[in-house]
Short mmCIF file of C-alpha atoms in Angstrom, two decimals:
data_model
loop_
_atom_site.label_atom_id
_atom_site.label_comp_id
_atom_site.label_asym_id
_atom_site.label_seq_id
_atom_site.Cartn_x
_atom_site.Cartn_y
_atom_site.Cartn_z
CA UNK A 1 75.20 -63.18 -8.13
CA UNK A 2 72.43 -65.69 -7.49
CA UNK A 3 68.96 -64.69 -8.01
CA UNK A 4 65.29 -65.86 -8.15
CA UNK A 5 63.25 -65.07 -11.24
CA UNK A 6 59.56 -65.30 -10.30
CA UNK A 7 56.91 -65.31 -13.06
CA UNK A 8 53.20 -65.18 -12.52
CA UNK A 9 50.98 -66.67 -15.13
CA UNK A 10 53.58 -66.43 -17.88
CA UNK A 11 53.29 -62.41 -17.66
CA UNK A 12 54.76 -60.65 -14.67
CA UNK A 13 58.40 -61.37 -13.95
CA UNK A 14 60.26 -60.41 -10.90
CA UNK A 15 64.07 -60.76 -10.66
CA UNK A 16 65.24 -60.63 -7.07
CA UNK A 17 68.76 -60.47 -5.85
CA UNK A 18 71.50 -58.53 -4.32
CA UNK A 19 75.31 -58.92 -3.86
CA UNK A 20 75.01 -58.89 -0.07
CA UNK A 21 72.32 -61.44 0.50
CA UNK A 22 72.44 -64.46 2.69
CA UNK A 23 68.75 -65.32 2.43
CA UNK A 24 66.39 -65.11 -0.51
CA UNK A 25 62.90 -66.50 -0.54
CA UNK A 26 59.87 -66.64 -2.86
CA UNK A 27 56.95 -67.72 -0.84
CA UNK A 28 53.27 -68.75 -1.90
CA UNK A 29 51.15 -68.43 1.13
CA UNK A 30 47.51 -69.39 1.59
CA UNK A 31 45.90 -68.60 4.93
CA UNK A 32 42.21 -69.07 6.15
CA UNK A 33 39.76 -72.00 5.75
CA UNK A 34 41.58 -74.15 3.26
CA UNK A 35 40.03 -77.38 3.64
CA UNK A 36 36.59 -78.89 4.64
CA UNK A 37 37.59 -79.63 8.17
CA UNK A 38 39.31 -76.39 8.83
CA UNK A 39 37.82 -73.92 11.20
CA UNK A 40 36.61 -70.66 9.60
CA UNK A 41 38.61 -67.77 10.97
CA UNK A 42 35.55 -65.43 9.99
CA UNK A 43 37.57 -63.73 7.21
CA UNK A 44 35.52 -64.90 4.31
CA UNK A 45 37.68 -66.40 1.49
CA UNK A 46 41.27 -67.49 2.06
CA UNK A 47 43.90 -65.15 1.31
CA UNK A 48 46.49 -66.20 -1.28
CA UNK A 49 49.45 -64.20 -2.09
CA UNK A 50 53.14 -64.21 -3.32
CA UNK A 51 56.02 -62.64 -1.39
CA UNK A 52 59.64 -62.34 -2.60
CA UNK A 53 61.91 -61.36 0.27
CA UNK A 54 65.53 -61.52 1.29
CA UNK A 55 68.02 -60.77 4.22
CA UNK A 56 71.40 -59.33 4.03
CA UNK A 57 74.71 -60.46 5.55
CA UNK A 58 77.08 -57.43 5.55
CA UNK A 59 80.64 -57.33 6.59
CA UNK A 60 81.76 -55.39 9.61
CA UNK A 61 79.25 -53.22 11.54
CA UNK A 62 77.01 -52.32 8.62
CA UNK A 63 73.49 -52.89 9.45
CA UNK A 64 71.59 -55.84 7.86
CA UNK A 65 68.30 -55.41 6.23
CA UNK A 66 65.17 -57.23 5.35
CA UNK A 67 64.53 -56.59 1.77
CA UNK A 68 61.21 -57.10 -0.30
CA UNK A 69 60.98 -57.08 -4.09
CA UNK A 70 57.20 -57.08 -4.18
CA UNK A 71 54.26 -56.09 -2.08
CA UNK A 72 52.14 -59.08 -1.22
CA UNK A 73 50.97 -60.05 -4.70
CA UNK A 74 47.42 -61.34 -4.44
CA UNK A 75 46.78 -64.72 -6.08
CA UNK A 76 43.70 -66.65 -7.04
CA UNK A 77 42.89 -70.32 -7.75
CA UNK A 78 44.49 -71.36 -11.07
CA UNK A 79 47.31 -68.97 -11.02
CA UNK A 80 50.76 -70.34 -12.01
CA UNK A 81 53.97 -69.16 -10.10
CA UNK A 82 57.21 -70.28 -11.59
CA UNK A 83 60.40 -69.84 -9.43
CA UNK A 84 63.73 -70.20 -11.47
CA UNK A 85 67.10 -69.97 -9.88
CA UNK A 86 69.31 -67.67 -12.05
CA UNK A 87 72.71 -65.97 -12.17
CA UNK A 88 72.61 -62.29 -12.99
CA UNK A 89 74.38 -59.06 -12.82
CA UNK A 90 71.36 -56.93 -12.09
CA UNK A 91 67.97 -57.37 -10.34
CA UNK A 92 64.90 -55.56 -10.08
CA UNK A 93 64.34 -52.56 -7.75
CA UNK A 94 63.82 -53.29 -4.14
CA UNK A 95 60.43 -51.90 -2.86
CA UNK A 96 60.94 -52.16 0.95
CA UNK A 97 63.98 -52.11 3.25
CA UNK A 98 63.59 -52.73 7.05
CA UNK A 99 66.27 -52.96 9.52
CA UNK A 100 67.16 -56.33 10.68
CA UNK A 101 68.62 -55.13 14.01
CA UNK A 102 72.13 -54.32 14.81
CA UNK A 103 74.82 -57.16 15.04
CA UNK A 104 76.33 -57.36 18.55
CA UNK A 105 80.04 -57.94 18.70
CA UNK A 106 79.88 -57.53 22.47
CA UNK A 107 79.09 -61.03 23.80
CA UNK A 108 78.26 -59.74 27.25
CA UNK A 109 75.78 -57.26 26.00
CA UNK A 110 74.21 -59.99 23.87
CA UNK A 111 73.94 -62.25 26.83
CA UNK A 112 72.28 -59.57 28.93
CA UNK A 113 69.83 -58.82 26.11
CA UNK A 114 68.84 -62.62 25.83
CA UNK A 115 68.60 -62.94 29.48
CA UNK A 116 66.14 -60.00 29.83
CA UNK A 117 63.94 -61.48 27.02
CA UNK A 118 63.98 -64.80 28.77
CA UNK A 119 62.89 -63.23 31.92
CA UNK A 120 60.10 -61.40 30.39
CA UNK A 121 58.93 -64.54 28.57
CA UNK A 122 59.37 -66.72 31.57
CA UNK A 123 56.67 -64.66 33.52
CA UNK A 124 54.36 -65.18 30.58
CA UNK A 125 54.90 -68.92 29.97
CA UNK A 126 56.05 -70.49 33.38
CA UNK A 127 53.63 -70.37 36.08
CA UNK A 128 54.91 -69.16 39.58
CA UNK A 129 56.02 -71.89 41.95
#
């Protein structure tokens, strides 16, 4: 299977992958006041972290899941994150699984669900005429 090997500062290594994935991501995220002209959100120093996540694409009616191989790993200025695309037979343990919601094979049911969502959002974003 295709996988990602993520190494932090030449030490901690995570191999993320699964046989039923359709999405696999390693994300380095910085939030907060990152530049001189940015408005300070009032949280102090910026948050800097790494996340390694995936989404399954299972056959039939099996429920898909959002997977996580790490909690948010805190990073600091100067940290080095190496992401390698590898092919493996085994990955590291998944630390979190969340339902991605049911697949709907009923087109009419899916339409009604989207219509309901649209009408709820319409009230919020489209002023009354």
